[in-house]
PDB file of C-alpha atoms in Angstrom:
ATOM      1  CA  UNK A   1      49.379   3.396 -39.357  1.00 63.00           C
ATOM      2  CA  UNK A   2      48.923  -0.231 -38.287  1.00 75.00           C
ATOM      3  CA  UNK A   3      45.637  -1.696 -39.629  1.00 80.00           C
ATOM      4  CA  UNK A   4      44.581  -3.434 -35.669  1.00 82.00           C
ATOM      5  CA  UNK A   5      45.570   0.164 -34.297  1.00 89.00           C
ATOM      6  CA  UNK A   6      42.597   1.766 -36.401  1.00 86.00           C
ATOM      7  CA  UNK A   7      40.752  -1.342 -35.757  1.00 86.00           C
ATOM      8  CA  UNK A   8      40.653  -1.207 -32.402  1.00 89.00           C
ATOM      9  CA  UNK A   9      40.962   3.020 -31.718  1.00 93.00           C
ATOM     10  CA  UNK A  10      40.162   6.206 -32.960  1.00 92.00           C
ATOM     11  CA  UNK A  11      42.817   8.267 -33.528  1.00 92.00           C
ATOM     12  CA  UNK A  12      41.891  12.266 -32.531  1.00 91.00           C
ATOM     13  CA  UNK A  13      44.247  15.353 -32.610  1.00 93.00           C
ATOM     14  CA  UNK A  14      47.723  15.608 -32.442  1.00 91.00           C
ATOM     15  CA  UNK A  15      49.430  16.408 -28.495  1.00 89.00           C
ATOM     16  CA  UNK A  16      52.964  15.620 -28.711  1.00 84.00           C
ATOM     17  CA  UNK A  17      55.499  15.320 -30.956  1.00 79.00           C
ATOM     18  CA  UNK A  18      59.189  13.144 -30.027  1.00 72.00           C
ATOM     19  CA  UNK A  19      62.285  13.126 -31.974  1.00 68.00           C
ATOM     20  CA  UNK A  20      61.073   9.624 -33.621  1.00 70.00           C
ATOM     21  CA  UNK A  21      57.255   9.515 -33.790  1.00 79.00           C
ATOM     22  CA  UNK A  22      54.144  11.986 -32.887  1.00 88.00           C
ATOM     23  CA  UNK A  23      51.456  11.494 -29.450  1.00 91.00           C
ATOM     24  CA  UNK A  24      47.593  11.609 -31.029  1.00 93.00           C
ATOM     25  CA  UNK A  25      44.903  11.565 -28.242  1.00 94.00           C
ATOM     26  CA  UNK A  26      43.074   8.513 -29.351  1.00 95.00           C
ATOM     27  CA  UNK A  27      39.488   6.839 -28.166  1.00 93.00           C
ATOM     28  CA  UNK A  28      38.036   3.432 -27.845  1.00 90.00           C
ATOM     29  CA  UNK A  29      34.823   2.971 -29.766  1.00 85.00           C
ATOM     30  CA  UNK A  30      33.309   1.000 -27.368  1.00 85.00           C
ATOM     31  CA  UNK A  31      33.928   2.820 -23.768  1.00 87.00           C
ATOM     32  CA  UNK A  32      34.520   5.926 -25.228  1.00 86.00           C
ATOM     33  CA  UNK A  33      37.698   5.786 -22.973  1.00 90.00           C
ATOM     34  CA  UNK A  34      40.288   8.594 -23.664  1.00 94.00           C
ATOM     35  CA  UNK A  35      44.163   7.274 -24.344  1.00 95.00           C
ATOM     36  CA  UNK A  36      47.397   8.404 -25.850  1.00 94.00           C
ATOM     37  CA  UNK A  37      48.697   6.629 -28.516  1.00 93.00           C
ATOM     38  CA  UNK A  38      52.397   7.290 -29.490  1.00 90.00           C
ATOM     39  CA  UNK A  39      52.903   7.102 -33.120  1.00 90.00           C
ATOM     40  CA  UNK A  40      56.731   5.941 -33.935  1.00 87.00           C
ATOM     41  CA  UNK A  41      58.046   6.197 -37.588  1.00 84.00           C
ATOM     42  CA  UNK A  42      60.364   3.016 -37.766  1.00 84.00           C
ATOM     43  CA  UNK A  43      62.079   4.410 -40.949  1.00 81.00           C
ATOM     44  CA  UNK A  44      63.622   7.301 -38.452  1.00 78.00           C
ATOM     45  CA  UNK A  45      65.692   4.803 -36.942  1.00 77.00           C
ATOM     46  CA  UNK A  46      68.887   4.576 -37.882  1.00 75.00           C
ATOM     47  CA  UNK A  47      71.354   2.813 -35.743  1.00 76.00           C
ATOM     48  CA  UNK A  48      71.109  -0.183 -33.132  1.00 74.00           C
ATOM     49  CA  UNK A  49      70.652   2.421 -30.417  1.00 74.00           C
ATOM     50  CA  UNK A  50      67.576   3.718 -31.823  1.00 74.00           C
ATOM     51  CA  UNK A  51      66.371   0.299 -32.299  1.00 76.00           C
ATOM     52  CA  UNK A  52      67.090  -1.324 -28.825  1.00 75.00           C
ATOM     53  CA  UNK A  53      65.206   2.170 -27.557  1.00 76.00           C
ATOM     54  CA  UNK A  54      62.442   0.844 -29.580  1.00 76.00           C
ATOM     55  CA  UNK A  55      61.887  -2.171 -28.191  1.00 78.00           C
ATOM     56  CA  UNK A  56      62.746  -1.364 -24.743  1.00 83.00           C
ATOM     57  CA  UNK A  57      59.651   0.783 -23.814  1.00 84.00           C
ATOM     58  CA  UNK A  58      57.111  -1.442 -24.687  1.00 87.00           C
ATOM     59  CA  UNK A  59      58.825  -4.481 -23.228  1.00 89.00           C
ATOM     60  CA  UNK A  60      59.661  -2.960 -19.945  1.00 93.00           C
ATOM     61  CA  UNK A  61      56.343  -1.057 -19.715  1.00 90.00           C
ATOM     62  CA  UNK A  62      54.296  -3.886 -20.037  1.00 90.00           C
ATOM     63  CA  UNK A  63      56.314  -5.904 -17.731  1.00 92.00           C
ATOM     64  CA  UNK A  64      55.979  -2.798 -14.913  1.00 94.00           C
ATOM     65  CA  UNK A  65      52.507  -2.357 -15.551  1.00 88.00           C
ATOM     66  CA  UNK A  66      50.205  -1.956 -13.916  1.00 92.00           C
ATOM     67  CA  UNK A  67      51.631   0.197 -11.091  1.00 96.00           C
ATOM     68  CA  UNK A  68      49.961   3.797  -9.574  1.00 97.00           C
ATOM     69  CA  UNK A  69      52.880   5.582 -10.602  1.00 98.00           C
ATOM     70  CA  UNK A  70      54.408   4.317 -14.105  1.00 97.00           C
ATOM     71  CA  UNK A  71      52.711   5.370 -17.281  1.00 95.00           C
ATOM     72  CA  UNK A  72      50.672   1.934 -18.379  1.00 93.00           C
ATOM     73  CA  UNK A  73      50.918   0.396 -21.601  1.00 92.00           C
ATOM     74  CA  UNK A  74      47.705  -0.671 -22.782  1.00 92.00           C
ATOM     75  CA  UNK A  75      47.884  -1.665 -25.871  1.00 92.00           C
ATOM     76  CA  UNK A  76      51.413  -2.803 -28.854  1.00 91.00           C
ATOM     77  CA  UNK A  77      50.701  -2.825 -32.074  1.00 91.00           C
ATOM     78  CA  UNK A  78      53.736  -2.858 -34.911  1.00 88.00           C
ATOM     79  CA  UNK A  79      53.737  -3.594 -38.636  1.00 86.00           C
ATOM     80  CA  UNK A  80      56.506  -3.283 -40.992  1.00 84.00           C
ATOM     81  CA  UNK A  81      56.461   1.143 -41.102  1.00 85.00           C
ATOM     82  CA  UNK A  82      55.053   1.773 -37.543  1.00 86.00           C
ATOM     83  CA  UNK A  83      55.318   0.743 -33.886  1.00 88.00           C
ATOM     84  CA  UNK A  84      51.968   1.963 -32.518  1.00 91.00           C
ATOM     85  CA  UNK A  85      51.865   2.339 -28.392  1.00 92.00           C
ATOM     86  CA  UNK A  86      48.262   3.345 -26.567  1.00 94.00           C
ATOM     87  CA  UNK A  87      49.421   4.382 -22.657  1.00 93.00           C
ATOM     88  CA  UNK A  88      47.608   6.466 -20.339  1.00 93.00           C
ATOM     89  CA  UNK A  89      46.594   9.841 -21.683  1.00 94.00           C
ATOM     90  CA  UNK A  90      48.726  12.208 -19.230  1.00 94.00           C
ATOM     91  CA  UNK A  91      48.396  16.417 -18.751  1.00 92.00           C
ATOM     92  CA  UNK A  92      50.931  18.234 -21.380  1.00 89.00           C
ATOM     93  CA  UNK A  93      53.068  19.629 -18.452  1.00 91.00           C
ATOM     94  CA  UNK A  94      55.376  17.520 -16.732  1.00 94.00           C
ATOM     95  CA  UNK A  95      57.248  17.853 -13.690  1.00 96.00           C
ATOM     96  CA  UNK A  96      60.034  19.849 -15.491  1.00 95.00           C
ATOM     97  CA  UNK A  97      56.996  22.497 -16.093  1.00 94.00           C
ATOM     98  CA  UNK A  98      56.168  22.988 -12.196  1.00 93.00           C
ATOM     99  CA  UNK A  99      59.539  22.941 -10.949  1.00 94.00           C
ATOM    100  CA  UNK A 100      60.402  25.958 -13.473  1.00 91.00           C
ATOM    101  CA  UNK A 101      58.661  28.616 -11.357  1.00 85.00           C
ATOM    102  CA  UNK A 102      61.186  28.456  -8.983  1.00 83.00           C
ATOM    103  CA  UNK A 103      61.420  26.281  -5.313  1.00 94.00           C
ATOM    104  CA  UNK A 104      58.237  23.562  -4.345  1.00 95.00           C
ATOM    105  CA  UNK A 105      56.803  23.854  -0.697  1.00 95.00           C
ATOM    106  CA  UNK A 106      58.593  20.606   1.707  1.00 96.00           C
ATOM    107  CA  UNK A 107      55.481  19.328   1.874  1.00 96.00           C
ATOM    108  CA  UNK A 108      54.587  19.319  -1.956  1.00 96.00           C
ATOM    109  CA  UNK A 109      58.197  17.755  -3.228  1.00 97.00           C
ATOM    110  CA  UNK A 110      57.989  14.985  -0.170  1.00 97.00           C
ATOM    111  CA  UNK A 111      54.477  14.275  -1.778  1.00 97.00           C
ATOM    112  CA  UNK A 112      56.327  14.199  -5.794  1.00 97.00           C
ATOM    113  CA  UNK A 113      59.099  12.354  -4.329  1.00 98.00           C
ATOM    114  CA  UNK A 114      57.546   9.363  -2.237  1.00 98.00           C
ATOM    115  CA  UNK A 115      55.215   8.737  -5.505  1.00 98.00           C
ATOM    116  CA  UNK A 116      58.472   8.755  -7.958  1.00 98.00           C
ATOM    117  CA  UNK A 117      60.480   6.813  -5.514  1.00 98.00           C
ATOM    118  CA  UNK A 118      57.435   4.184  -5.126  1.00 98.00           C
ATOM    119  CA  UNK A 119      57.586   4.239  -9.309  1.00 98.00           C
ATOM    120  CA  UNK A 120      61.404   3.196  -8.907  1.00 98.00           C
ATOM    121  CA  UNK A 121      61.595   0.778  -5.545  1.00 98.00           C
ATOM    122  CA  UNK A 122      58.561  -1.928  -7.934  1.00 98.00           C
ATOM    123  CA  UNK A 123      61.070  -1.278 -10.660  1.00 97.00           C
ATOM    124  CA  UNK A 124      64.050  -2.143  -8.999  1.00 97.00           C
ATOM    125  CA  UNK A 125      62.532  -4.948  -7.222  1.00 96.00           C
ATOM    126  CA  UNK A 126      61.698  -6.456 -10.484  1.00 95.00           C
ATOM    127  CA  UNK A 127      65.155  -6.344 -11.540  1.00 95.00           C
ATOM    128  CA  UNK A 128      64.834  -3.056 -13.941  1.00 96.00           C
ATOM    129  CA  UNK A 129      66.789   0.557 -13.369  1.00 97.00           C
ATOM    130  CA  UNK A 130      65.379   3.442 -15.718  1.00 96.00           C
ATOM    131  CA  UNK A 131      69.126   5.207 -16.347  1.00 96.00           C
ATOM    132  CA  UNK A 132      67.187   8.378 -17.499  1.00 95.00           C
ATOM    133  CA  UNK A 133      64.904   9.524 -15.201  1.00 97.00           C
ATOM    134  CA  UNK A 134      64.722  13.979 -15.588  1.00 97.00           C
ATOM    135  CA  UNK A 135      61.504  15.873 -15.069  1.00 96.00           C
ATOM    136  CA  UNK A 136      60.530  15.809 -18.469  1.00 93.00           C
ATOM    137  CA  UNK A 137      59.854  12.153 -17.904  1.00 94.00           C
ATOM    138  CA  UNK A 138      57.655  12.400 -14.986  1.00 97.00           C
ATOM    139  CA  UNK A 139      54.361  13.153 -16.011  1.00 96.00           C
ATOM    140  CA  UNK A 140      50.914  13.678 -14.369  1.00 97.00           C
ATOM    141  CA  UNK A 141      47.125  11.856 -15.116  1.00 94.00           C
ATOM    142  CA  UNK A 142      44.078  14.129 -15.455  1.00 91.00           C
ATOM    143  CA  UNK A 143      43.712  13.257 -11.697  1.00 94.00           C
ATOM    144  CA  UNK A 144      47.041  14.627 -11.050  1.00 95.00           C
ATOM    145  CA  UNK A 145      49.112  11.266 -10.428  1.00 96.00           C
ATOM    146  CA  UNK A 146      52.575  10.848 -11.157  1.00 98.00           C
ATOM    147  CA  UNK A 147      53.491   8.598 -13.741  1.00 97.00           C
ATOM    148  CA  UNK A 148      57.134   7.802 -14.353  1.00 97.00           C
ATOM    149  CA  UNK A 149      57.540   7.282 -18.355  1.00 93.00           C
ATOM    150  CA  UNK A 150      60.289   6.765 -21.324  1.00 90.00           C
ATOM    151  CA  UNK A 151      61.786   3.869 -20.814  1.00 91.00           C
ATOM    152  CA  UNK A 152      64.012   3.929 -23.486  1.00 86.00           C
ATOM    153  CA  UNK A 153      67.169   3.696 -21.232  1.00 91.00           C
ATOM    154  CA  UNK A 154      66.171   1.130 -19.188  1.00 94.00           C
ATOM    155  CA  UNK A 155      68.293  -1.722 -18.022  1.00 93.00           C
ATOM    156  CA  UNK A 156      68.062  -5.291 -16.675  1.00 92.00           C
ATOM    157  CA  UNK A 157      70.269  -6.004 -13.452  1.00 93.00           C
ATOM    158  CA  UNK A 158      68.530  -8.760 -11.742  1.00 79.00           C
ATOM    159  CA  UNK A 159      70.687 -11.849 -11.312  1.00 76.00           C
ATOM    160  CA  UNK A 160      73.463  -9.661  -9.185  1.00 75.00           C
ATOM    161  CA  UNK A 161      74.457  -8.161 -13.027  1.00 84.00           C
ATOM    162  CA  UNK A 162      76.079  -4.854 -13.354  1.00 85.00           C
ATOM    163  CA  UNK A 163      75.019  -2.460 -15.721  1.00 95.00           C
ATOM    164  CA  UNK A 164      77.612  -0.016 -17.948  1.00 93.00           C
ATOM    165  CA  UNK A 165      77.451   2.490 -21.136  1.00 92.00           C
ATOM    166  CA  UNK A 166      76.958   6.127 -20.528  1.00 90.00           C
ATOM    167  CA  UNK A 167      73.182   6.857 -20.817  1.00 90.00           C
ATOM    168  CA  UNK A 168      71.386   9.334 -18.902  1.00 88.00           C
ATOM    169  CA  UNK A 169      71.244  13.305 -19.136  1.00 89.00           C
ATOM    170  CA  UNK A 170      73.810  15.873 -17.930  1.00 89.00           C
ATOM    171  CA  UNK A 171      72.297  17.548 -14.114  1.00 94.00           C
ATOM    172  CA  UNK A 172      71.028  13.995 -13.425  1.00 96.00           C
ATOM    173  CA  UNK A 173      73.069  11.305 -14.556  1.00 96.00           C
ATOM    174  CA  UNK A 174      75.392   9.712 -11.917  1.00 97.00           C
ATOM    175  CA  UNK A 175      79.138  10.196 -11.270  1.00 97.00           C
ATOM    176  CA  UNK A 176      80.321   6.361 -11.740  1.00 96.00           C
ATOM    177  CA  UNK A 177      78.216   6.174 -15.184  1.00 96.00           C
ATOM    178  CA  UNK A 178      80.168   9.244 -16.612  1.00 95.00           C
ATOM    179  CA  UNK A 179      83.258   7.481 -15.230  1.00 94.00           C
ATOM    180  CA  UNK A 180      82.603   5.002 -17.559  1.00 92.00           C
ATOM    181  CA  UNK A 181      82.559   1.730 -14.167  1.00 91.00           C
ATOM    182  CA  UNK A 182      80.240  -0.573 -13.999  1.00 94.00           C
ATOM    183  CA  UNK A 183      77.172   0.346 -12.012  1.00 96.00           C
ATOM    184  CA  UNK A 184      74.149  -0.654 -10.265  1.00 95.00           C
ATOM    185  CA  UNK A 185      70.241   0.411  -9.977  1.00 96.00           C
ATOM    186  CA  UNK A 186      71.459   3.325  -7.463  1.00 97.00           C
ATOM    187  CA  UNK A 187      71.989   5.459 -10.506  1.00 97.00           C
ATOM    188  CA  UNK A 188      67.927   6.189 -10.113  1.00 98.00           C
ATOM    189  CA  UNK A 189      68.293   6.927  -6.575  1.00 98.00           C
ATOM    190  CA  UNK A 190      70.908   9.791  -7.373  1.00 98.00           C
ATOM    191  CA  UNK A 191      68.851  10.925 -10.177  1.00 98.00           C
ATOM    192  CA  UNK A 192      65.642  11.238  -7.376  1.00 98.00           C
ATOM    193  CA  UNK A 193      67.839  13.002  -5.426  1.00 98.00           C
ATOM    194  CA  UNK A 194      69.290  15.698  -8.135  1.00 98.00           C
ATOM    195  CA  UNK A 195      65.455  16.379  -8.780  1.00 98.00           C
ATOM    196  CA  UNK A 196      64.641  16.986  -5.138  1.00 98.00           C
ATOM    197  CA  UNK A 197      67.515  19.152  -4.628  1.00 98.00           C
ATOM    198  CA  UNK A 198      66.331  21.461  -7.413  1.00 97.00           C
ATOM    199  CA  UNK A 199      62.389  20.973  -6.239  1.00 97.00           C
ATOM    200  CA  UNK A 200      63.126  22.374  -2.528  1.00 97.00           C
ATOM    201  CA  UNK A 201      66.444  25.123  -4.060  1.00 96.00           C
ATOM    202  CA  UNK A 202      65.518  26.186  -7.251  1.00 95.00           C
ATOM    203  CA  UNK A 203      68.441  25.032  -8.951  1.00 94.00           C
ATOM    204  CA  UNK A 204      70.273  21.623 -10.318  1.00 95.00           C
ATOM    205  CA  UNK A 205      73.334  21.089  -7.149  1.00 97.00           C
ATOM    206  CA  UNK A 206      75.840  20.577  -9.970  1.00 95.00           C
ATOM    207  CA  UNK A 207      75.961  22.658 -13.006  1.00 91.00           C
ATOM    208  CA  UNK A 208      78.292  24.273 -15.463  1.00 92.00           C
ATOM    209  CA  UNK A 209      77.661  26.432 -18.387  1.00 92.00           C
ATOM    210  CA  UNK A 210      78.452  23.540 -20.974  1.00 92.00           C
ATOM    211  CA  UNK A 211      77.592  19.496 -21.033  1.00 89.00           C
ATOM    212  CA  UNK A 212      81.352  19.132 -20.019  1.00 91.00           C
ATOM    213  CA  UNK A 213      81.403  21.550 -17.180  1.00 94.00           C
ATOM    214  CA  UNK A 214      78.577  19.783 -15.744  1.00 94.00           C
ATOM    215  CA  UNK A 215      79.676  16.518 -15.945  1.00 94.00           C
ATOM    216  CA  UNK A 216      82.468  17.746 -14.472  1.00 95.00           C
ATOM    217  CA  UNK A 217      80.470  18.763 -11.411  1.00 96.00           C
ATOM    218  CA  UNK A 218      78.641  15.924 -11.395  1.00 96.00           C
ATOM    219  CA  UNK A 219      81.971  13.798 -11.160  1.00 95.00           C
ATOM    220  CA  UNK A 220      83.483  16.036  -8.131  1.00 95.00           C
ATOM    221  CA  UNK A 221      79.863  15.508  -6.412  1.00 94.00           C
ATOM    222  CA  UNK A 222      80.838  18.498  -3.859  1.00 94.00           C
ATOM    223  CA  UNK A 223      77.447  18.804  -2.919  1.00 97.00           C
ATOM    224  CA  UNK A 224      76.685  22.137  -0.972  1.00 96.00           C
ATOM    225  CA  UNK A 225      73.606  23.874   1.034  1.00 97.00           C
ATOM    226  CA  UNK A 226      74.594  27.580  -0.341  1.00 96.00           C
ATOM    227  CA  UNK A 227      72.425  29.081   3.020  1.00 95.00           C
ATOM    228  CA  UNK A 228      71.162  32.010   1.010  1.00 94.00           C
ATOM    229  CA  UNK A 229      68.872  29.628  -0.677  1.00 94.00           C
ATOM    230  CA  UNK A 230      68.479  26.862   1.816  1.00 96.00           C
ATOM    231  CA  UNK A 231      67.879  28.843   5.100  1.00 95.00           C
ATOM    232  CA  UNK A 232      63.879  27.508   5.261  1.00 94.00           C
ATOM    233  CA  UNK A 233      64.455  23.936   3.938  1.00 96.00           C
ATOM    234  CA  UNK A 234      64.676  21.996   7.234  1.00 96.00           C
ATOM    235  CA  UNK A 235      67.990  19.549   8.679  1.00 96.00           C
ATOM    236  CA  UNK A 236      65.874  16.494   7.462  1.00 97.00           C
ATOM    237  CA  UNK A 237      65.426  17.172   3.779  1.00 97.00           C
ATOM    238  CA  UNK A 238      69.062  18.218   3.515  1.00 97.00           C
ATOM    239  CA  UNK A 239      69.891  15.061   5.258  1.00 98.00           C
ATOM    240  CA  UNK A 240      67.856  12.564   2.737  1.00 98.00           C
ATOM    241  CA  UNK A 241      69.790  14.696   0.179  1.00 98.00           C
ATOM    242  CA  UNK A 242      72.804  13.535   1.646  1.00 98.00           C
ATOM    243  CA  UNK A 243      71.929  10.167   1.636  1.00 98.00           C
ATOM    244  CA  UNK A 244      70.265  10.011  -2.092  1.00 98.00           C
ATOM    245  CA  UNK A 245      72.878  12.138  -3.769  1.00 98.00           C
ATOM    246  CA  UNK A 246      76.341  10.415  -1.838  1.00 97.00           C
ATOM    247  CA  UNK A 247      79.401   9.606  -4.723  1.00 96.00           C
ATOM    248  CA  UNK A 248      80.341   6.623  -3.063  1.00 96.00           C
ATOM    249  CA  UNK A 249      76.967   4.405  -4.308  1.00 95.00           C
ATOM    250  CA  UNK A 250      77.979   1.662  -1.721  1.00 95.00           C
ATOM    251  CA  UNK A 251      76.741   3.973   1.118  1.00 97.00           C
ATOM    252  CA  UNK A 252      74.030   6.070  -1.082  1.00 98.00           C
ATOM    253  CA  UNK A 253      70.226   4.980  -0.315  1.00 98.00           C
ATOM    254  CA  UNK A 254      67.937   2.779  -1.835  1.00 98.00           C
ATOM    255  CA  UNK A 255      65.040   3.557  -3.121  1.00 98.00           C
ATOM    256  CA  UNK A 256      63.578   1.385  -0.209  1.00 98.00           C
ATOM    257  CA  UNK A 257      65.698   3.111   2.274  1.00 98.00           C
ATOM    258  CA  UNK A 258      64.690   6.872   0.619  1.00 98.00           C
ATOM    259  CA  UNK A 259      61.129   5.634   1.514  1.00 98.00           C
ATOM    260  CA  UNK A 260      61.653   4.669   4.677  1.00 98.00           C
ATOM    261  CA  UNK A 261      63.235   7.523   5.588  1.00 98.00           C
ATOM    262  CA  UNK A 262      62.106  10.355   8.734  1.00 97.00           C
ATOM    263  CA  UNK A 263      61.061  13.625   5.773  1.00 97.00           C
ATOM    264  CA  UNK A 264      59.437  11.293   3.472  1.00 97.00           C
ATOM    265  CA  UNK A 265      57.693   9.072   6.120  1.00 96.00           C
ATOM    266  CA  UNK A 266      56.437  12.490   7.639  1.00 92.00           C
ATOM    267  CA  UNK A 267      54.931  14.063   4.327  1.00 85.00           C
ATOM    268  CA  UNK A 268      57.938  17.182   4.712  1.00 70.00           C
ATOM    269  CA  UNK A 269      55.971  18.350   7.744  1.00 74.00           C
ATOM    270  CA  UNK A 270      59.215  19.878   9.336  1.00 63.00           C
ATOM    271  CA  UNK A 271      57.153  21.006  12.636  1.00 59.00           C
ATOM    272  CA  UNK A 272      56.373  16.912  13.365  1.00 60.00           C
ATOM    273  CA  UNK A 273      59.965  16.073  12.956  1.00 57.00           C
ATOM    274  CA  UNK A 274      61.197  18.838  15.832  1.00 52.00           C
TER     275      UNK A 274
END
């Protein structure tokens, strides 16, 4: 490992491991301070792709930072075998972990989802979309915080640019990126709204039992409210839905809009919206 990284931190036991480099808890000397420090091999990459991935979480990281709800970079440090990052140390389980059990109280996902839309409105308005975000990159602080991470994916648009390439993950990705158009910072919005669909139901609103057969889904968009399994979730979370997961991007939300809207302004408390 780098030479400042053992310099400057103590690396402890091992607490993650990624398809290009391993998570170590890691300590300052001084304040004692507990961090994560994500350990990436740079002989494992082995096309541009992997590279520009590389390069892009740091850089876009430390240009979001420090917000309440994105994973901060603290620390870069890169030599010619390792790219060492120290972030916040998060809990193992992400949100992919709590929405397994099965459907999230209104009141619990408007919580999640006004925190992860918060973590994409300050990235949009600095000009940066995510293009990946799944609940295995949504991750919590020891006090329970939600901290959007991996930005890998993530894209400048500022400047009125579009964005293209087909990035993201099948149940989340947006219909106009698999179509191969150009695109704008929206794609995050339908993503949020894929992940609150299967927060308040249980299950993804597209799906299919291969990649293909969900994309496929994805690109028809028929977006349904089966009422066996959406009989409690009230008229104004299926409504945001609506609005967050709409084909036509020219009509679907902001994340600014999401925020402002009646569900998430009112916490999911269905009885003050009546």
């Amino acid at each position: 490992m780098c030479t400042a990284l053992k310099t400057n931190y103590q690396l402890s036991e091992e607490i993650g491991r990624g398809r290009f480099g391993t998570i170590f808890r890691c300590f300052h000397p001084l304040s004692n301070e507990p961090y994560a420090c994500k350990l990436i091999d740079k002989s494992l990459l082995h096309d541009s792709t992997d590279r520009d991935c590389l390069q892009n979480e740091p850089k876009f990281m430390t240009l979001l930072s420090p917000h309440p709800n994105i994973l901060q970079i603290f620390h870069v440090f890169e030599d010619d075998q390792y790219l060492s990052i120290v972030m916040d140390l998060c809990q193992p389980h992400t949100l992919f972990d709590r929405m397994v059990d099965g459907p999230i109280q209104e009141s619990q996902a408007a919580a999640l989802m006004k925190n992860l839309l918060e973590a994409v409105a300050h990235c949009h308005r600095l000009g940066v979309a995510h293009r990946d975000i799944k609940p295995d990159n949504i991750l919590f602080d020891s006090a329970d915080n939600l901290k959007l991470a991996d930005f890998g994916s993530a894209e400048w648009f500022g400047d009125g640019r579009s964005m293209s390439g087909v990035v993201g993950t099948p149940y989340y990705v947006a219909p106009e990126v698999l179509l191969g158009r150009e695109y704008d910072e929206k794609v995050d919005v339908w993503s949020c709204g894929v992940i609150l669909y299967i927060m308040l139901a249980g299950i993804p609103p597209f799906y299919g039992d291969s990649a293909a057969e969900i994309f496929e889904a994805v690109v028809r968009a028929n977006l349904r409210f089966p009422s066996r399994i959406f009989r409690t979730v009230s008229p104004a979370a299926k409504d945001l839905l609506r609005k967050m997961i709409c084909r036509d991007s020219s009509r679907r939300f902001s994340a600014e809009q999401a925020l402002r809207h009646p569900w998430i302004l009112s916490a999911g408390d269905t009885a003050e919206l009546t």
